[in-house]
Structures are given as structure tokens and as C-alpha cells.
XYZ file of C-alpha atoms in Angstrom:
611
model
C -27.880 -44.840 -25.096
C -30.633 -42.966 -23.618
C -30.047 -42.417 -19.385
C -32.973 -43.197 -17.223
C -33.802 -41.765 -13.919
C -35.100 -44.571 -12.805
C -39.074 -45.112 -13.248
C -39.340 -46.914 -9.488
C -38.222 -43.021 -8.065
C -41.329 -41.467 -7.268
C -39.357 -38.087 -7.549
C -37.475 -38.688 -10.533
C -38.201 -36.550 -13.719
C -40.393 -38.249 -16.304
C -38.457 -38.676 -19.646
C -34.864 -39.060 -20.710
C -32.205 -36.405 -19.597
C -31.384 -35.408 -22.555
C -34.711 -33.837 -22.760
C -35.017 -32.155 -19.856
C -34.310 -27.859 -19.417
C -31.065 -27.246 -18.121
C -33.021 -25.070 -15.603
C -34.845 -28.335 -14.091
C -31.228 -29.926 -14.421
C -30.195 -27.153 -11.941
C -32.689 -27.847 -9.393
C -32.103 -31.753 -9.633
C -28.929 -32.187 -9.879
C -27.358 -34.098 -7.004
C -25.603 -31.144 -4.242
C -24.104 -31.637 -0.664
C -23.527 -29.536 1.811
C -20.301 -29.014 3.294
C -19.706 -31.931 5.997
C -19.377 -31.623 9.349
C -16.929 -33.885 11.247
C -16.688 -34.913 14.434
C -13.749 -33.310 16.440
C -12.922 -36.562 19.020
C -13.426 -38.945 15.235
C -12.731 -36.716 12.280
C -13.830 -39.840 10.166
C -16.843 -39.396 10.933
C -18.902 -36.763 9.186
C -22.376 -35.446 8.778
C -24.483 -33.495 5.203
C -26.924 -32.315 3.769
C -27.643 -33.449 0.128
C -30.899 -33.501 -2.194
C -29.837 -36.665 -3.595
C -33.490 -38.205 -3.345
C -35.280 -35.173 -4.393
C -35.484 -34.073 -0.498
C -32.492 -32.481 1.627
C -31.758 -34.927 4.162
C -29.013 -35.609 6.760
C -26.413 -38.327 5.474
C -23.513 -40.240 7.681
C -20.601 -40.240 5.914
C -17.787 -43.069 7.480
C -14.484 -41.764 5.807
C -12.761 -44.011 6.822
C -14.487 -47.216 5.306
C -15.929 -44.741 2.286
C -19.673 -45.624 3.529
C -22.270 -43.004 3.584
C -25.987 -43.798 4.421
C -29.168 -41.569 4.972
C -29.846 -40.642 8.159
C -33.464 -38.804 8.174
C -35.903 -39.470 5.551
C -39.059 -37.039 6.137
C -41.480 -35.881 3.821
C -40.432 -32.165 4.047
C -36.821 -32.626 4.415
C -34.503 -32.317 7.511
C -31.331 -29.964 7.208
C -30.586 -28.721 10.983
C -28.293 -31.747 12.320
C -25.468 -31.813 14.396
C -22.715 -34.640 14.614
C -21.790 -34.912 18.491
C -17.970 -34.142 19.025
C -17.261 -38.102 20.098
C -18.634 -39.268 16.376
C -21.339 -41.304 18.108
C -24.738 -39.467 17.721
C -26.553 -37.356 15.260
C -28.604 -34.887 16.599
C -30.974 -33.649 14.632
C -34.451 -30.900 14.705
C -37.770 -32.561 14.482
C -40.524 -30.140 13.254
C -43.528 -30.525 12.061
C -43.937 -29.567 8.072
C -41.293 -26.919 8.286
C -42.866 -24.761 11.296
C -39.657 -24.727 12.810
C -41.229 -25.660 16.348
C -40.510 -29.172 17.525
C -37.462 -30.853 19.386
C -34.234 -32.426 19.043
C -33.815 -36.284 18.426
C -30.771 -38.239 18.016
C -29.713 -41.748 16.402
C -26.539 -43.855 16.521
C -23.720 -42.540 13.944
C -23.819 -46.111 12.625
C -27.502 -46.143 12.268
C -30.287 -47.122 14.546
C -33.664 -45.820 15.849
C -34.159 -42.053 16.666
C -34.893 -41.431 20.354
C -35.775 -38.067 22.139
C -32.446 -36.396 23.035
C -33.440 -34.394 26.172
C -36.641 -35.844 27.112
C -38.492 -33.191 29.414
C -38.052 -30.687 27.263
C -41.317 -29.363 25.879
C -41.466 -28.319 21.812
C -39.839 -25.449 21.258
C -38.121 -23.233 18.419
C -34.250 -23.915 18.722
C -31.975 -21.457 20.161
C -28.424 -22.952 19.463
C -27.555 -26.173 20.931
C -23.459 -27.146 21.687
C -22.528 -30.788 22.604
C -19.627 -31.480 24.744
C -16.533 -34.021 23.775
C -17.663 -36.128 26.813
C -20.610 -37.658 24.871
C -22.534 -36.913 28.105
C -23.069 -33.358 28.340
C -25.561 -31.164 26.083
C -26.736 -27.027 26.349
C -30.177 -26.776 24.744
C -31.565 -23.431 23.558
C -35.045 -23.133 23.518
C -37.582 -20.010 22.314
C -41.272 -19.817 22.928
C -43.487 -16.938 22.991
C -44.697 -18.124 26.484
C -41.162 -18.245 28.355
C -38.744 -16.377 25.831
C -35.691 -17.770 25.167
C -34.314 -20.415 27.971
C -31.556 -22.342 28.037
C -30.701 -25.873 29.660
C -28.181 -28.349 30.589
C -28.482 -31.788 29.931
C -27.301 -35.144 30.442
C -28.640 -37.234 27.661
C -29.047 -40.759 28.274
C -28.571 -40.141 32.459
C -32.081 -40.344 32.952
C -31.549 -36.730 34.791
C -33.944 -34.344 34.233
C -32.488 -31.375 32.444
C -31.621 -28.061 34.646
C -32.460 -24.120 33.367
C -29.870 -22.340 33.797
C -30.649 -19.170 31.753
C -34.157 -17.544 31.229
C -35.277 -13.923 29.745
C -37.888 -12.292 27.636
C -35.603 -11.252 25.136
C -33.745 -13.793 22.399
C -30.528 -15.063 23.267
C -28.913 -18.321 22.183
C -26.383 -21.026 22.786
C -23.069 -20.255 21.534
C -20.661 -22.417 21.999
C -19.249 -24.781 25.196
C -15.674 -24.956 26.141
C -13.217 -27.866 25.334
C -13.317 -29.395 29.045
C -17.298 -28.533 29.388
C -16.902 -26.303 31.923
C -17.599 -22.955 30.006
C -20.675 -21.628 28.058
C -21.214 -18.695 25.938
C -24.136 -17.425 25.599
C -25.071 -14.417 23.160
C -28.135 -12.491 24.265
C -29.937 -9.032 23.396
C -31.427 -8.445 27.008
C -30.744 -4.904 26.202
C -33.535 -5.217 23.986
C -31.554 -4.495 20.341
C -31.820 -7.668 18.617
C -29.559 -6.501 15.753
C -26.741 -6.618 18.945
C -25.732 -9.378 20.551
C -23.702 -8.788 24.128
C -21.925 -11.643 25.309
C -22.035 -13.805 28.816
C -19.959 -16.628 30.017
C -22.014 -18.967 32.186
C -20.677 -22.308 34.280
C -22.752 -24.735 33.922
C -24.797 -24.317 37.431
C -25.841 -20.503 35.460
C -23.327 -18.663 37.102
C -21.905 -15.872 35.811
C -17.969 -16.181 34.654
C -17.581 -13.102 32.368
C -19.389 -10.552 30.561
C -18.841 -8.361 26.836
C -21.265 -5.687 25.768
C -19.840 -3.399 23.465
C -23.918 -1.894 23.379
C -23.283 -0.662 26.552
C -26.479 -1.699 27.838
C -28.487 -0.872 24.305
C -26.865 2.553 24.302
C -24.523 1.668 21.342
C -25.230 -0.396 18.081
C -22.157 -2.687 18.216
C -22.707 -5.940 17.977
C -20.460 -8.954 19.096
C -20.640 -13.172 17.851
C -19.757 -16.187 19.354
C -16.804 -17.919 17.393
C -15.508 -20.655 19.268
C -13.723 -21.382 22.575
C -10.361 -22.880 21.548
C -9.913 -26.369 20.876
C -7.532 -27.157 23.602
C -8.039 -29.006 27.243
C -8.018 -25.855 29.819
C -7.785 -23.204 27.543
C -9.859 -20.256 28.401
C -9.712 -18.205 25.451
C -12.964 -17.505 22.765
C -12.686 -16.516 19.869
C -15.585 -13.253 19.237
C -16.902 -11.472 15.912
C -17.050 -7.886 16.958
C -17.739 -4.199 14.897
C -15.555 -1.997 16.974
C -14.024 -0.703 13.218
C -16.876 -0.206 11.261
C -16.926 -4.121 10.138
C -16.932 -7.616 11.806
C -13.236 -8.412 12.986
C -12.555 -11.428 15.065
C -10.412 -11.018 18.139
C -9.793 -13.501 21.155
C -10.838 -13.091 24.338
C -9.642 -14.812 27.466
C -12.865 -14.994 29.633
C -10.600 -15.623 32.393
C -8.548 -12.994 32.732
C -10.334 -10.577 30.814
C -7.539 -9.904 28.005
C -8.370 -8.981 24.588
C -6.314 -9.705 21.593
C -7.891 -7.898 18.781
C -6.189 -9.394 15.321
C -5.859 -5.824 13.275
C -6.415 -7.964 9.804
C -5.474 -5.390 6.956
C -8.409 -6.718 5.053
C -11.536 -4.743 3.663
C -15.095 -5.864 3.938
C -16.030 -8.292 6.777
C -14.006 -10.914 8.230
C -14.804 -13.915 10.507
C -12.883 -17.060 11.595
C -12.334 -20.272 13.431
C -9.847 -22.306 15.514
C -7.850 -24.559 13.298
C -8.345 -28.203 15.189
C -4.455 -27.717 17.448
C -5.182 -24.083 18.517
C -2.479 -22.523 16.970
C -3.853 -20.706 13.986
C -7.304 -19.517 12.887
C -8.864 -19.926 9.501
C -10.066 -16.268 8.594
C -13.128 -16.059 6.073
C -12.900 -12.644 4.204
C -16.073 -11.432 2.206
C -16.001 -8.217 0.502
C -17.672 -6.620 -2.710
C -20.047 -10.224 -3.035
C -16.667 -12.341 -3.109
C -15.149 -14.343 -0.478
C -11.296 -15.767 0.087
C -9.743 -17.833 2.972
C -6.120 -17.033 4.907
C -4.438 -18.396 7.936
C -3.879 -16.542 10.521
C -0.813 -17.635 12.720
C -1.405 -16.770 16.501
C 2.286 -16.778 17.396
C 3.729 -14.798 14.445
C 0.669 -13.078 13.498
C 1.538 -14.339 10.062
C -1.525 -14.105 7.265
C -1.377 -16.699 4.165
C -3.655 -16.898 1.840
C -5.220 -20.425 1.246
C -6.022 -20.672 -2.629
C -9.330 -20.808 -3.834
C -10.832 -20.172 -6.971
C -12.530 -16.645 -7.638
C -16.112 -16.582 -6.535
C -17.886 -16.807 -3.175
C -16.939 -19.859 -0.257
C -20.229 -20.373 1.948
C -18.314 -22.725 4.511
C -15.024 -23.529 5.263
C -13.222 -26.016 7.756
C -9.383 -26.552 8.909
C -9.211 -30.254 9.428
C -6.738 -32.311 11.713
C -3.762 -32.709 9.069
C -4.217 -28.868 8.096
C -5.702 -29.063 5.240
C -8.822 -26.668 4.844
C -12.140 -28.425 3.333
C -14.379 -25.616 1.975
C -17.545 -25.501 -0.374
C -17.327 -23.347 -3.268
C -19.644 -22.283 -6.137
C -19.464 -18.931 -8.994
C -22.136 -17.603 -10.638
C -21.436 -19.842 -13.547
C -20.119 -22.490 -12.145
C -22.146 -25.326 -9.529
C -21.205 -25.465 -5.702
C -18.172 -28.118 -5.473
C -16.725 -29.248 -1.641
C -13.029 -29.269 -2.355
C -9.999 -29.314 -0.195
C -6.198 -27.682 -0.424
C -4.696 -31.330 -0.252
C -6.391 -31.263 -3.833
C -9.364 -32.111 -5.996
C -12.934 -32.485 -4.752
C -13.947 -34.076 -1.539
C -17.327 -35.311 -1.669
C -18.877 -35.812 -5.081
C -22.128 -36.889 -5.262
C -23.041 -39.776 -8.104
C -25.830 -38.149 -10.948
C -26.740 -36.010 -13.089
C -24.032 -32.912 -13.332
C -25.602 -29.166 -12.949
C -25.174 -27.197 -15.914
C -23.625 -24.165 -15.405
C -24.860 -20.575 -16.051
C -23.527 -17.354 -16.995
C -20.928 -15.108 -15.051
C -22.184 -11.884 -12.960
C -21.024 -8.189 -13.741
C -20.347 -6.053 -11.125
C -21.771 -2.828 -11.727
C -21.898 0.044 -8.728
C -24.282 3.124 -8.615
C -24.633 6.205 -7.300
C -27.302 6.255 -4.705
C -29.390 8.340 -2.089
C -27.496 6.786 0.534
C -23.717 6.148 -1.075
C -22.498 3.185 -3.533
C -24.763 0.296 -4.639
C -23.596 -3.297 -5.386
C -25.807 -4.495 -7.956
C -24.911 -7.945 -9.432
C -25.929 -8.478 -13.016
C -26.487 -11.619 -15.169
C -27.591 -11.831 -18.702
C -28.206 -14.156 -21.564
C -25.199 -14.592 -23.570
C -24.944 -12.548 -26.346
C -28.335 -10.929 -25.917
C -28.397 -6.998 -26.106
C -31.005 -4.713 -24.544
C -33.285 -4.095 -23.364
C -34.489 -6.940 -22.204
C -37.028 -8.216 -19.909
C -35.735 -8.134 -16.399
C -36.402 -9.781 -13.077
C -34.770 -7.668 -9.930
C -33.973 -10.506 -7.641
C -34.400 -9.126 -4.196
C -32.574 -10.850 -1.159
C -33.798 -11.631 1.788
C -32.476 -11.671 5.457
C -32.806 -8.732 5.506
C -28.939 -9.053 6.798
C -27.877 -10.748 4.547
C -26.115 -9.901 1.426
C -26.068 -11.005 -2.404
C -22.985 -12.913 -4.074
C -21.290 -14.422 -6.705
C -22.454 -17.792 -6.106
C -24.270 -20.535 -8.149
C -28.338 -20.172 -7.995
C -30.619 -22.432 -9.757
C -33.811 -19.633 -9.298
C -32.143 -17.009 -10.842
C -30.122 -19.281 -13.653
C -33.743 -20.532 -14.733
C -35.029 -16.470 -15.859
C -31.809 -16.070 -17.968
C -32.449 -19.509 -19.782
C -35.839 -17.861 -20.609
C -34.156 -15.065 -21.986
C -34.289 -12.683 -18.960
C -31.967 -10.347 -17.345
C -31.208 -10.849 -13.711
C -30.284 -7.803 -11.380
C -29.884 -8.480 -7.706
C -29.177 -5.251 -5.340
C -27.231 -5.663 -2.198
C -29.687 -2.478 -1.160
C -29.172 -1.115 2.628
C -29.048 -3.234 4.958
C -26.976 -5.771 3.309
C -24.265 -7.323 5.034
C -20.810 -7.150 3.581
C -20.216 -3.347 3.431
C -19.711 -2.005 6.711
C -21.729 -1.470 10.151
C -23.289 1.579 8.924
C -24.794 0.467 5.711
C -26.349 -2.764 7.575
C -27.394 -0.671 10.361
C -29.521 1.785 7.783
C -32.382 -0.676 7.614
C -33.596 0.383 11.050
C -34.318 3.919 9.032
C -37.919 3.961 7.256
C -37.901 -0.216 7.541
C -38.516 -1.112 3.613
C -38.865 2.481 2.195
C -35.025 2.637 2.240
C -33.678 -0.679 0.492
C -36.499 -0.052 -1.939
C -34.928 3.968 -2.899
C -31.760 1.810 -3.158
C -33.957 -0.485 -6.133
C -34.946 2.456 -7.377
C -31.577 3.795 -8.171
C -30.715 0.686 -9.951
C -33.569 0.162 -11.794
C -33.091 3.445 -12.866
C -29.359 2.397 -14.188
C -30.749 -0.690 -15.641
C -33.119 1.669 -17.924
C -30.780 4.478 -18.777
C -27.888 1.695 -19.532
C -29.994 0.055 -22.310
C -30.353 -2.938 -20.659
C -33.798 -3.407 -19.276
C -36.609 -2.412 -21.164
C -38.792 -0.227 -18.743
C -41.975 -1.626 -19.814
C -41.234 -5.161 -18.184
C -39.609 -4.850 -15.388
C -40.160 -8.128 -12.697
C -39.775 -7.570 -9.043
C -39.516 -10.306 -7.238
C -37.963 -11.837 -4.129
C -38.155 -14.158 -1.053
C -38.826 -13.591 2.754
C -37.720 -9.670 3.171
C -37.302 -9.500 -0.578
C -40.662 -10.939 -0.766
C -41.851 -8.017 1.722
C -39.952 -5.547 -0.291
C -41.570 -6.748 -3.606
C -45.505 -5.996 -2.404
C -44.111 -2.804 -0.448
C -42.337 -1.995 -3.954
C -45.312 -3.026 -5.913
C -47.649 -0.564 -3.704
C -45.121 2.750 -3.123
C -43.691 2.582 -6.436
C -46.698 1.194 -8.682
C -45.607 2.750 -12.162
C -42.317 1.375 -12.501
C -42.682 -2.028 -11.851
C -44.783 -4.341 -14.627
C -45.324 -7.376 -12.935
C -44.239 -8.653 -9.010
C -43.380 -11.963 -7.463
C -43.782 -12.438 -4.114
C -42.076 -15.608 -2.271
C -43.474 -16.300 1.540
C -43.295 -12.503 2.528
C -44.506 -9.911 4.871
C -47.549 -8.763 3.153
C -49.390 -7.483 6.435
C -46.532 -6.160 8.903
C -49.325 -6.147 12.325
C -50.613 -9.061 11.877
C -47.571 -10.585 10.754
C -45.906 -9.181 13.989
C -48.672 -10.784 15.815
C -48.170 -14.164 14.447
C -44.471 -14.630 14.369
C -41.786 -16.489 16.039
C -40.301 -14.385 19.243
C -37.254 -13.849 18.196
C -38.787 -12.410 15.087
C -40.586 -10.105 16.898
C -37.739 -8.984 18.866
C -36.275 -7.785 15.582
C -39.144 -6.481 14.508
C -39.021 -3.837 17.655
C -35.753 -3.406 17.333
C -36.046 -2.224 13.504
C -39.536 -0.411 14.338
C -38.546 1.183 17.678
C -41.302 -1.010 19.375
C -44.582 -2.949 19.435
C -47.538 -1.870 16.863
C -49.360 -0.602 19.640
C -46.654 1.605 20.792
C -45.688 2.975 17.486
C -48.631 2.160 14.875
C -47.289 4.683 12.730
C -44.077 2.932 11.555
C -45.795 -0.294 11.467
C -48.383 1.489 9.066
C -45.892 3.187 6.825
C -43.550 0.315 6.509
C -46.752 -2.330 5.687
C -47.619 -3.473 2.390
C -50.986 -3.554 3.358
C -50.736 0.644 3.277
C -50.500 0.557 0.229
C -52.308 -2.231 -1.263
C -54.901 -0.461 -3.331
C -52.279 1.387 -5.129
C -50.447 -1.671 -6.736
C -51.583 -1.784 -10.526
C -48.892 -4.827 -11.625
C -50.155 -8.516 -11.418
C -49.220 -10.212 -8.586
C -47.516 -13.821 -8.199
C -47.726 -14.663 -4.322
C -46.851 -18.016 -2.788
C -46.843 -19.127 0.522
C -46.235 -22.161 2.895
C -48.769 -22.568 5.133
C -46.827 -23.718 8.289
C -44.288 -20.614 8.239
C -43.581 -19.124 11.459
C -41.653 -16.329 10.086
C -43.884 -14.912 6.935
C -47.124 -16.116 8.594
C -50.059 -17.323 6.594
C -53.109 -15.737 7.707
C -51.415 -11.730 7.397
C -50.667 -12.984 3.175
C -54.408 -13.810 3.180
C -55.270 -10.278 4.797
C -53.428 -8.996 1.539
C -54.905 -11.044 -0.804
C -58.286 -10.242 0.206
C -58.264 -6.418 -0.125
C -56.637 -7.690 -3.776
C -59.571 -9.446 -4.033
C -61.935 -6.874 -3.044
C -60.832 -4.545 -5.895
C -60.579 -7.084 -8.941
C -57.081 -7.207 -8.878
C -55.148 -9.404 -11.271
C -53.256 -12.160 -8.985
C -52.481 -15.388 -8.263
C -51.785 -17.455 -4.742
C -49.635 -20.312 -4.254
C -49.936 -22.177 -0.982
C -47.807 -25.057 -0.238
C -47.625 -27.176 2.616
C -44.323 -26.543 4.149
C -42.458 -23.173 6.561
C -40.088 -20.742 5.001
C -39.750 -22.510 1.980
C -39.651 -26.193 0.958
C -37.028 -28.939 0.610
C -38.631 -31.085 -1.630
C -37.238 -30.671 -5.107
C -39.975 -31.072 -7.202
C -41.696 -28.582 -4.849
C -39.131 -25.739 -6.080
C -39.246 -27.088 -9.406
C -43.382 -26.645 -9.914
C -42.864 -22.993 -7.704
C -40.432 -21.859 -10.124
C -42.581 -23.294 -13.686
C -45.454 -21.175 -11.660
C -43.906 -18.227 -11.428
C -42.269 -18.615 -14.899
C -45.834 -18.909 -16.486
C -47.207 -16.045 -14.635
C -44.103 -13.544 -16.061
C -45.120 -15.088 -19.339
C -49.124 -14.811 -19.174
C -49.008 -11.227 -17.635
C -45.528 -9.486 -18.506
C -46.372 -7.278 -21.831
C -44.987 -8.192 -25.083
């Protein structure tokens, strides 16, 4: 019997199944985030799935097994928060993905939305921590007018909500303490946005304790908000910090001032939360694109690994009984929320994802040390073949051996796939994230270079098709690449990037351009010359591949109007290219809106890449 999807879906695919790609199947399948639960009503937990063709927040009752959907936009909604009592959802209204708007909430049980702080004027969010009293709320705010504010609220009081932090620079909420009477606060007032400092406000603004390992901006040390501890009166937070090279978690009693750093004999970088009593932490280990879980024992200083399979966990939670709920996915194999008690947790009804093919690790020798490259291929196939570098974005951000449906889709059509965790990537020490401030792009893209250089050389990627491509900085990086290296690459992809680095400093979010002076030592009036040499602009009249560029045309990070500035001079010259623009921000969560951008992009490799 043929299965239908169901001809009353608007979204559904036309036709049977049976018929469709496995890399549509990939995109469509049914996927869920990993959920949230409340910490006063564990029952009671909040995610994000796709199941209607658009990521949307659902309420998930464990208790009586009932889950309902609780926004239903026509962009999607992902940034929701389930208040610590189980009774509200909180969630971001924007408008079309410009990631400006304000926070609404609606009943856990279901119910109208109403404005969660009213008074508050449209912002961009800034963190946002809900106390266990149902009645308290700390609401980070950005604009370009006032910076980055935060307030306390009383939702459903009627009382107007009170600033109690202001500055230029970005900061953010962190987290609140058990009994309310704490906030952290993580803020770059030193004016390095790549490092946080830490402050410890009451909540009349006052100032309880201070960390700044930059020493005022002199250092680049960073530190991260973890988590106060889950216990009534307990002082102690939990901090990410890159004292050793990496980030470590210790505690830190903003009290008394004592700090108890862990010393976890693990490589790569290491982060962590309270499990739900207080007496242990769950430590998250990444290193070399891979990721495993432990517990850490605070009064032995015991570490035990918690099993899970080989590949990469994006989230992880301890829950009340112990047992540790985490959401796992390999390179072959599709993202699955399972639990140490056993089997999966949340499985959502559907079409199953096909899986792909496994990554090889494969490290070269580079200008500035060792480069992770990840590497996917079609079964069987030998080189050279057509290949697609896969460029991450972030920039910090790193690579991994996790499940993709974008990169999946080019080895069904007989591609290879090489991603480069190039410098800047997180995952492999302070210094080699802390490179990208060094000749912003020009860097990452020698890192490419000596890669792609591998890839030929090994007999696996012919040199005469060679696909750059990427997404947000990888997008950047893929028009920089295109322009500064414009014989070795035969065709580029570009995916909402930085085509125009003033203008798109100009036109960004604030706490974008806060990292933008932070990588480029200022403004592009103060140093034009970095802002020049790192622009894909520079070089636009160089770039001889065809270019693929899409674009949404409400993103307040990869603004639209510098990616026209670039396509005109393309324009100007005759240049073969294409332009996408979609109505969305940063990307879109409608799934037949990343099913047509990926068919576009394949057609373009297949219309322009030589034979």
C-alpha cells in the first residue's frame, strides 16, 4: 500500500513516499529538539519540532502523554522558554525572522498569548531567566539606541518593570539564583566582545560580586555563565572559564569569593551543569568534532562516564531521578533524544530520516598548526570527484560529527563533502579560536587552502570543480574566497553572508557590531583599512567562478542591502550569478523553504560546475 502525506497538508510533499529523494526525506522528516522541563514540575516540558513543515514550540504533559502546539507562525518560532513553576511558556515574537520584537507568554495548558512584560519597547533579546516564584522575570534587551539594558519584572503585577543595568557595550542575562535574590550578568564593558567578565547584581542593580579574568580588556580570557546551583540559599555559580588554554568549568561562591576550579583530566573543551539536587554536575566534553558526557561528583570529585553512542551530543540534561536525557545524532545516523534509563524519549510519529554516510577524520599540516577537516563521500565512489567545501559559520563555532540534511543532499548527488574546522573554530583551544581576530577572513581561508590542497594531491577532488560554499561567516568566507583566491575555486555558494563588510557593519544588530570591533580593532572609520582588506567587496572584480547567493530579506545579522551592493558591481561587469531572496532573517524555518534553497543551489552546481 502506497503512504500518503496527506493531500489536506498544504506543506506536505506531492506524491507517494516511496518516490520521493532521500535528500527531501532528510529535510522532512519529523525532528525535535531536546525538551526543556520545568524544574518546580519536571512533567512538564517544552520543544522544538518541524512536525508541520515549520519549527514550532510544542507542550509536552509527561505525565498524561499529551503534547500540543504551542506557536503556529508563518516563519516558525524556536526561542521559548518553559517558566521554572511549569505554568507559562515564554516565548520571542519577531517579525519574519528579524530577530527584533518581544517576549509573549501563554498558559502551559494552552490559552491566549499575552505580552509578558508590557512596557517594554521591541527589542533584540539579551538572555532572559525566570524565577521558581512564577512572579519574578530579568529581561535582556539590545538596541542600537540604548545598548544592551536589562530589567526586572513582575509579570502579571501590573508593576511597571525597573532597569537595573544599562551600557553601550553587549552584555546579557545569565542566569538568576534559586531563591531570586541573585543575578548574573555577563558583559564585555571592556569593550572585547569575544570576552565576557562576569557581575553579580541584586535585584535593586546593586553590585554583589565581580570576575574579569580580561583584566579590564587587557587579557583575552573569557568567562560563561553556567548556572547558580539548584538549591534554596546556596550561593555558589557554576562559570565556563579559559584560564588553561580551553573552557573548564569551576564554581564560584559569589559570596565569599572562593573558587573551586574542577582540574578535569580531559582534552578539548569542557562545559557543565548542576544535576537537579546540587550534588554533582553533568560535564559535556567536546574534542576533535566528538562529544561524550561524565558526572562529576562534588564531594568525591569522582568522574563517570555516562554512555553514549560515538558521535556528537548537542544538548544534554540530568533530570530529577538521575537519569541524563540528551539528543544525539552521527554523521550517518539522524538526531535521536534518548535517555540512560534506556531507549528513546521523545519520538516523533512520520516519516523516518534516512541516514547518510560516516565522516573521515583527516588532519593537515597548515600555516598555522593542525587542521580538522571532516570528510564525507559517496559510498564506494573513488576520485576525484566533484567537491563542495562546506564552510561553517559562527565564526566560533566549530564543525562535527553530527547528522546534516544540507550536506547529506551533495553526496546523494554524487559529491564529496569537506568541511574545515579552519581558525577560529571552537573546540581546539583558546589560541586557535582567538586567531580569527588576525587578518579577519584571510586566515580561515589559508586554512581552506591547505585542505583543498590535500583534497587535490590525495586524489579525491578533482581540481577543476571544486564548490565553495557556506552559510553566515562561511557564507562571508565563500565571496572573500571566491575574490582572493579566484583560480582555485570553480563555482561558489553563498548562504545570507557578509558580502559588503561597511555597510554590513552599518546595518547590523549591536551586538554584532561589537564583535565586529572587537575582531577589526574598531569602527570602519577608525580603521578603514582592515575593514577594506577583510571585505568581499575588495575584491569583487576579481572573482571569475559563478556565483549562487541567497538571502533573507529581514536579516539583522547578514543585512540585505550590503548583498545587493555586491551584486551590483557583479552586475556591472557581466558576471555569471544568481540571487535568491527569501522572506525570512538568518535563515528560514519553513521546510519547504530549505527544501526549494537547497534544489536551487543543487541546479546551479549542475548548470555551471564543468563536466
Amino acid at each position: 500500500m502506497t503512504e500518503s502525506n496527506g493531500s489536506d497538508n498544504p506543506l506536505a510533499p506531492r506524491g507517494p513516499i516511496e518516490e520521493m529523494p532521500d535528500w527531501e526525506k532528510r529535510f522532512r522528516a519529523p525532528r525535535v529538539s531536546l525538551p526543556d522541563w520545568a524544574e518546580e514540575a519536571p512533567e512538564r516540558s517544552l520543544f522544538v519540532s518541524n512536525a508541520t513543515g515549520t519549527y514550532e514550540l510544542y507542550a509536552w504533559d509527561r505525565a498524561g502523554g499529551g503534547q500540543r502546539q504551542a506557536t503556529d507562525r508563518p516563519n516558525g518560532t524556536t526561542d521559548g522558554v518553559l517558566s521554572p513553576d511549569g505554568e507559562w511558556i515564554w516565548w520571542f515574537d519577531d517579525k519574519d525572522g528579524d530577530e527584533f520584537g518581544v517576549w509573549r507568554r501563554q498558559p502551559f495548558a494552552g490559552g491566549p498569548d499575552e505580552a509578558a512584560v508590557p512596557g517594554l519597547e521591541p527589542s533584540y533579546p539579551a538572555g532572559l531567566a525566570l524565577g521558581r516564584d512564577g512572579r519574578t522575570a530579568v529581561v535582556g534587551r539590545s538596541t542600537d539606541e540604548d545598548g544592551t539594558t536589562i530589567h526586572l519584572a513582575r509579570p502579571g503585577s501590573g508593576e511597571e518593570p525597573v532597569e537595573i543595568y544599562r551600557h553601550r557595550e553587549s552584555a546579557g542575562v545569565g542566569d538568576l539564583s534559586h531563591d531570586g535574590t541573585l543575578i548574573a550578568v555577563e558583559h564585555t564593558e571592556h569593550g572585547d566582545a569575544m570576552h565576557s567578565a562576569l557581575r553579580v547584581l541584586r535585584p535593586d542593580g546593586t553590585t554583589v560580586a565581580e570576575l574579569d579574568d580580561t583584566k579590564g580588556g587587557t587579557v583575552e580570557l573569557g568567562l560563561e555563565v553556567l548556572g547558580f546551583a539548584p538549591v534554596a540559599g546556596d550561593t555558589r555559580l557554576l562559570v565556563a572559564h579559559q584560564r588553561g588554554g580551553r573552557w573548564e568549568p569551576l564554581v564560584w561562591d559569589v559570596e565569599t569569593g572562593e573558587e573551586t576550579d574542577l582540574a578535569l583530566d580531559l582534552p578539548g573543551d569542557v562545559s557543565a551543569e548542576w544535576y537537579p539536587d546540587g550534588s554533582g554536575l553533568l560535564v559535556a566534553h567536546g574534542f576533535e568534532a566528538r562529544s561524550e558526557l561524565f558526572r562529576y561528583d562534588l564531594a568525591t570529585r569522582e568522574l563517570t562516564k555516562v554512555p553514549t553512542p560515538p558521535g556528537t551530543v548537542s544538548g544534554a540534561t540530568a533530570r530529577p531521578d538521575g537519569s541524563v536525557e540528551y539528543l544525539w545524532s552521527s554523521a550517518a545516523e539522524p538526531s535521536a533524544v534518548r535517555s540512560t534509563s534506556g531507549g528513546v524519549v521523545l519520538d516523533p510519529p512520520g516519516m523516518r530520516s534516512p541516514g547518510s554516510v560516516p565522516v573521515e577524520d583527516v588532519w593537515v599540516d597548515g600555516p598555522g598548526g593542525r587542521i580538522h577537516a571532516l570528510v564525507q563521500k559517496p559510498a564506494g565512489a573513488e576520485g576525484p570527484l566533484p567537491t563542495v567545501f562546506d564552510i561553517h559559520g559562527g565564526p566560533t563555532w566549530h564543525d562535527s560529527d553530527s547528522f546534516a540534511a544540507g550536506p547529506a543532499a551533495w553526496v546523494d548527488h554524487g559529491y564529496a563533502v569537506v568541511r574545515v574546522n579552519y581558525r577560529g573554530s571552537t573546540g581546539y583551544g583558546r589560541e586557535w579560536t582567538d586567531a580569527l581576530k588576525h587578518r579577519v577572513g584571510l586566515i580561515e581561508l589559508e586554512d581552506i587552502a591547505a585542505v583543498r590542497d590535500w583534497a587535490i594531491d590525495s586524489g579525491l577532488a578533482d581540481p577543476g570543480r571544486l564548490i565553495l560554499s557556506g552559510g553566515s561567516w562561511g557564507g562571508y568566507l565563500t565571496l572573500l574566497g571566491l575574490g582572493t583566491q579566484p583560480d582555485a575555486w570553480a563555482l561558489g555558494i553563498a548562504v545570507v553572508p557578509v558580502a559588503d563588510y561597511v555597510t554590513a557593519y552599518h546595518d547590523e544588530m549591536e551586538a554584532l557590531k561589537a564583535m565586529d570591533r572587537t575582531l577589526l580593532g574598531g569602527t570602519p572609520e577608525e580603521v578603514p583599512e582592515r575593514f577594506e582588506a577583510s571585505s568581499p567587496l575588495t575584491y569583487v572584480d576579481r572573482v571569475k567562478a559563478p556565483v549562487y547567493i541567497s538571502a533573507g530579506v529581514n536579516d539583522p545579522r547578514c543585512p540585505i542591502r550590503q548583498i545587493d551592493n555586491y551584486v551590483k558591481r557583479l552586475e556591472a561587469r557581466g558576471a555569471v550569478h544568481e540571487v535568491y531572496r527569501y522572506d525570512a532573517g538568518h535563515g528560514s524555518l519553513v521546510v519547504d523553504e530549505r527544501i526549494k534553497q537547497t534544489q536551487l543551489e543543487l541546479s546551479f552546481a549542475r548548470r555551471h560546475l564543468p563536466k
